[in-house]
Amino acid sequence: MLGRLNHVAIAVPDLAAGTAVYRNMLGAKVSDPQPEPTHGVTVVFVELPNTKIELLEPLGENSPIAAFLAKNPSGGIHHVCYEVEDIIAARDRLKGEGARVLGDGEPKIGAHGKPVLFLHPKDFCGTLVELEQA
Ligand code: CO
């Protein structure tokens, strides 16, 4: 069911500082900041040869990463995103296995313009998992 690792998302308290780490210290290709108001984050994309890193900074009052950063003030790995061919088939299979899908269980359009879902970390080895239809 799982395809490629689409990205690893890292929550950061300061996007400019995080961008400098990846662009200047690590010499990576980093995009300009992209505000995603419907997701409560501003994102920069770090392009790697085989996948992407996304740095996420809270945007607005009710950012979904605010609580994570309160617990991890210097930032940390927030989620991993795997590609699937058919997100509805993947969701239905996982629900059949007893896994919890976050929110209302319906795919939303993610930062790459493709349908995504999030899965409960307690059902996936303590890691928040995003599925993206490739
Ligand atoms: Co993501």
PDB file of C-alpha atoms and ligand atoms in Angstrom:
ATOM      1  CA  MET A   1       0.000   0.000   0.000  1.00  0.00           C
ATOM      2  CA  LEU A   2       2.778   2.454   0.866  1.00  0.00           C
ATOM      3  CA  GLY A   3       4.693   4.216  -1.858  1.00  0.00           C
ATOM      4  CA  ARG A   4       7.551   6.684  -1.608  1.00  0.00           C
ATOM      5  CA  LEU A   5       8.445   8.778   1.409  1.00  0.00           C
ATOM      6  CA  ASN A   6       7.046  12.116   0.215  1.00  0.00           C
ATOM      7  CA  HIS A   7       8.442  14.247   3.049  1.00  0.00           C
ATOM      8  CA  VAL A   8       9.479  14.494   6.659  1.00  0.00           C
ATOM      9  CA  ALA A   9       7.978  17.528   8.400  1.00  0.00           C
ATOM     10  CA  ILE A  10       9.930  19.319  11.108  1.00  0.00           C
ATOM     11  CA  ALA A  11       8.175  21.873  13.313  1.00  0.00           C
ATOM     12  CA  VAL A  12      10.338  24.901  14.077  1.00  0.00           C
ATOM     13  CA  PRO A  13       9.772  27.916  16.336  1.00  0.00           C
ATOM     14  CA  ASP A  14      11.550  30.267  13.896  1.00  0.00           C
ATOM     15  CA  LEU A  15      11.275  29.567  10.171  1.00  0.00           C
ATOM     16  CA  ALA A  16      14.015  32.038   9.193  1.00  0.00           C
ATOM     17  CA  ALA A  17      16.444  30.348  11.587  1.00  0.00           C
ATOM     18  CA  GLY A  18      15.416  26.884  10.346  1.00  0.00           C
ATOM     19  CA  THR A  19      15.834  28.002   6.736  1.00  0.00           C
ATOM     20  CA  ALA A  20      19.325  29.289   7.531  1.00  0.00           C
ATOM     21  CA  VAL A  21      20.290  25.919   9.047  1.00  0.00           C
ATOM     22  CA  TYR A  22      19.259  24.017   5.931  1.00  0.00           C
ATOM     23  CA  ARG A  23      20.332  26.597   3.351  1.00  0.00           C
ATOM     24  CA  ASN A  24      23.577  27.859   4.868  1.00  0.00           C
ATOM     25  CA  MET A  25      24.885  25.161   7.209  1.00  0.00           C
ATOM     26  CA  LEU A  26      23.680  22.124   5.262  1.00  0.00           C
ATOM     27  CA  GLY A  27      23.880  23.662   1.772  1.00  0.00           C
ATOM     28  CA  ALA A  28      20.417  22.490   0.719  1.00  0.00           C
ATOM     29  CA  LYS A  29      18.041  23.999  -1.831  1.00  0.00           C
ATOM     30  CA  VAL A  30      15.285  25.684   0.203  1.00  0.00           C
ATOM     31  CA  SER A  31      12.108  27.306  -1.180  1.00  0.00           C
ATOM     32  CA  ASP A  32      10.667  30.651  -0.202  1.00  0.00           C
ATOM     33  CA  PRO A  33       8.190  30.547   2.719  1.00  0.00           C
ATOM     34  CA  GLN A  34       4.677  29.534   1.688  1.00  0.00           C
ATOM     35  CA  PRO A  35       1.812  30.512   4.028  1.00  0.00           C
ATOM     36  CA  GLU A  36      -0.868  27.815   4.342  1.00  0.00           C
ATOM     37  CA  PRO A  37      -3.609  29.599   6.331  1.00  0.00           C
ATOM     38  CA  THR A  38      -6.076  26.724   6.060  1.00  0.00           C
ATOM     39  CA  HIS A  39      -3.490  24.411   7.692  1.00  0.00           C
ATOM     40  CA  GLY A  40      -2.269  26.965  10.270  1.00  0.00           C
ATOM     41  CA  VAL A  41       1.360  26.790   9.160  1.00  0.00           C
ATOM     42  CA  THR A  42       3.944  28.526   7.025  1.00  0.00           C
ATOM     43  CA  VAL A  43       6.076  26.001   5.128  1.00  0.00           C
ATOM     44  CA  VAL A  44       9.439  25.966   3.430  1.00  0.00           C
ATOM     45  CA  PHE A  45      10.380  23.011   1.273  1.00  0.00           C
ATOM     46  CA  VAL A  46      13.904  21.603   1.403  1.00  0.00           C
ATOM     47  CA  GLU A  47      14.593  19.670  -1.803  1.00  0.00           C
ATOM     48  CA  LEU A  48      16.693  16.532  -1.406  1.00  0.00           C
ATOM     49  CA  PRO A  49      17.569  14.100  -4.200  1.00  0.00           C
ATOM     50  CA  ASN A  50      15.195  11.405  -2.923  1.00  0.00           C
ATOM     51  CA  THR A  51      12.581  13.249  -0.830  1.00  0.00           C
ATOM     52  CA  LYS A  52      11.754  16.571   0.817  1.00  0.00           C
ATOM     53  CA  ILE A  53      12.008  18.049   4.259  1.00  0.00           C
ATOM     54  CA  GLU A  54       9.275  20.529   5.184  1.00  0.00           C
ATOM     55  CA  LEU A  55       9.956  23.072   7.884  1.00  0.00           C
ATOM     56  CA  LEU A  56       6.696  24.158   9.538  1.00  0.00           C
ATOM     57  CA  GLU A  57       6.207  27.329  11.562  1.00  0.00           C
ATOM     58  CA  PRO A  58       2.894  28.105  13.304  1.00  0.00           C
ATOM     59  CA  LEU A  59       0.602  30.555  11.479  1.00  0.00           C
ATOM     60  CA  GLY A  60      -2.355  32.165  13.224  1.00  0.00           C
ATOM     61  CA  GLU A  61      -4.098  31.579  16.540  1.00  0.00           C
ATOM     62  CA  ASN A  62      -5.034  27.910  16.413  1.00  0.00           C
ATOM     63  CA  SER A  63      -2.071  26.353  14.668  1.00  0.00           C
ATOM     64  CA  PRO A  64      -2.131  22.544  14.859  1.00  0.00           C
ATOM     65  CA  ILE A  65       1.607  22.570  15.636  1.00  0.00           C
ATOM     66  CA  ALA A  66       1.422  25.040  18.556  1.00  0.00           C
ATOM     67  CA  ALA A  67       0.990  22.324  21.205  1.00  0.00           C
ATOM     68  CA  PHE A  68       3.816  20.283  19.683  1.00  0.00           C
ATOM     69  CA  LEU A  69       6.171  23.268  19.887  1.00  0.00           C
ATOM     70  CA  ALA A  70       5.084  23.974  23.458  1.00  0.00           C
ATOM     71  CA  LYS A  71       6.311  20.461  24.314  1.00  0.00           C
ATOM     72  CA  ASN A  72       9.343  20.680  22.000  1.00  0.00           C
ATOM     73  CA  PRO A  73      10.469  24.310  22.214  1.00  0.00           C
ATOM     74  CA  SER A  74      13.514  23.895  19.979  1.00  0.00           C
ATOM     75  CA  GLY A  75      11.462  22.055  17.334  1.00  0.00           C
ATOM     76  CA  GLY A  76      11.355  18.425  16.264  1.00  0.00           C
ATOM     77  CA  ILE A  77      10.097  15.864  13.779  1.00  0.00           C
ATOM     78  CA  HIS A  78       6.337  16.395  13.558  1.00  0.00           C
ATOM     79  CA  HIS A  79       5.202  13.844  10.965  1.00  0.00           C
ATOM     80  CA  VAL A  80       6.229  11.653   8.057  1.00  0.00           C
ATOM     81  CA  CYS A  81       4.298  11.570   4.785  1.00  0.00           C
ATOM     82  CA  TYR A  82       3.952   8.439   2.689  1.00  0.00           C
ATOM     83  CA  GLU A  83       2.500   8.334  -0.797  1.00  0.00           C
ATOM     84  CA  VAL A  84      -0.416   6.057  -1.652  1.00  0.00           C
ATOM     85  CA  GLU A  85      -2.031   5.474  -5.022  1.00  0.00           C
ATOM     86  CA  ASP A  86      -5.627   5.642  -3.793  1.00  0.00           C
ATOM     87  CA  ILE A  87      -6.222   7.550  -0.580  1.00  0.00           C
ATOM     88  CA  ILE A  88      -9.826   6.416  -0.123  1.00  0.00           C
ATOM     89  CA  ALA A  89      -8.864   2.750  -0.533  1.00  0.00           C
ATOM     90  CA  ALA A  90      -5.969   3.263   1.907  1.00  0.00           C
ATOM     91  CA  ARG A  91      -8.233   4.973   4.453  1.00  0.00           C
ATOM     92  CA  ASP A  92     -10.879   2.272   4.257  1.00  0.00           C
ATOM     93  CA  ARG A  93      -8.315  -0.473   4.633  1.00  0.00           C
ATOM     94  CA  LEU A  94      -6.726   1.213   7.670  1.00  0.00           C
ATOM     95  CA  LYS A  95     -10.102   1.833   9.310  1.00  0.00           C
ATOM     96  CA  GLY A  96     -10.863  -1.831   8.760  1.00  0.00           C
ATOM     97  CA  GLU A  97      -7.631  -2.608  10.639  1.00  0.00           C
ATOM     98  CA  GLY A  98      -8.812  -0.446  13.536  1.00  0.00           C
ATOM     99  CA  ALA A  99      -6.583   2.561  12.875  1.00  0.00           C
ATOM    100  CA  ARG A 100      -7.833   6.039  13.724  1.00  0.00           C
ATOM    101  CA  VAL A 101      -8.005   8.670  10.994  1.00  0.00           C
ATOM    102  CA  LEU A 102      -7.815  12.222  12.351  1.00  0.00           C
ATOM    103  CA  GLY A 103     -10.441  14.901  11.752  1.00  0.00           C
ATOM    104  CA  ASP A 104     -13.632  13.985   9.938  1.00  0.00           C
ATOM    105  CA  GLY A 105     -11.877  11.201   8.047  1.00  0.00           C
ATOM    106  CA  GLU A 106     -12.261  12.912   4.672  1.00  0.00           C
ATOM    107  CA  PRO A 107      -9.123  13.817   2.670  1.00  0.00           C
ATOM    108  CA  LYS A 108      -8.154  17.500   2.588  1.00  0.00           C
ATOM    109  CA  ILE A 109      -6.042  19.234  -0.033  1.00  0.00           C
ATOM    110  CA  GLY A 110      -2.504  19.452   1.342  1.00  0.00           C
ATOM    111  CA  ALA A 111       0.444  21.769   0.732  1.00  0.00           C
ATOM    112  CA  HIS A 112       1.177  20.133  -2.651  1.00  0.00           C
ATOM    113  CA  GLY A 113      -2.386  20.459  -3.968  1.00  0.00           C
ATOM    114  CA  LYS A 114      -3.092  16.744  -3.485  1.00  0.00           C
ATOM    115  CA  PRO A 115      -5.485  14.934  -1.117  1.00  0.00           C
ATOM    116  CA  VAL A 116      -4.035  14.083   2.304  1.00  0.00           C
ATOM    117  CA  LEU A 117      -5.128  12.390   5.524  1.00  0.00           C
ATOM    118  CA  PHE A 118      -3.501  12.159   8.948  1.00  0.00           C
ATOM    119  CA  LEU A 119      -3.395   9.009  11.077  1.00  0.00           C
ATOM    120  CA  HIS A 120      -3.311   8.826  14.868  1.00  0.00           C
ATOM    121  CA  PRO A 121       0.261   8.559  16.223  1.00  0.00           C
ATOM    122  CA  LYS A 122      -0.777   6.031  18.880  1.00  0.00           C
ATOM    123  CA  ASP A 123      -1.679   3.580  16.122  1.00  0.00           C
ATOM    124  CA  PHE A 124       1.608   4.106  14.206  1.00  0.00           C
ATOM    125  CA  CYS A 125       4.548   3.587  16.547  1.00  0.00           C
ATOM    126  CA  GLY A 126       4.183   6.997  18.174  1.00  0.00           C
ATOM    127  CA  THR A 127       4.539   8.896  14.896  1.00  0.00           C
ATOM    128  CA  LEU A 128       1.975  11.128  13.252  1.00  0.00           C
ATOM    129  CA  VAL A 129       1.577   9.771   9.710  1.00  0.00           C
ATOM    130  CA  GLU A 130       0.311  11.748   6.712  1.00  0.00           C
ATOM    131  CA  LEU A 131      -0.860   9.902   3.614  1.00  0.00           C
ATOM    132  CA  GLU A 132      -0.797  11.743   0.310  1.00  0.00           C
ATOM    133  CA  GLN A 133      -2.340  10.500  -2.896  1.00  0.00           C
ATOM    134  CA  ALA A 134       0.523  10.517  -5.388  1.00  0.00           C
TER     135      ALA A 134
HETATM  136 CO    CO B   1       3.090  17.056   5.622  1.00  0.00          CO
END
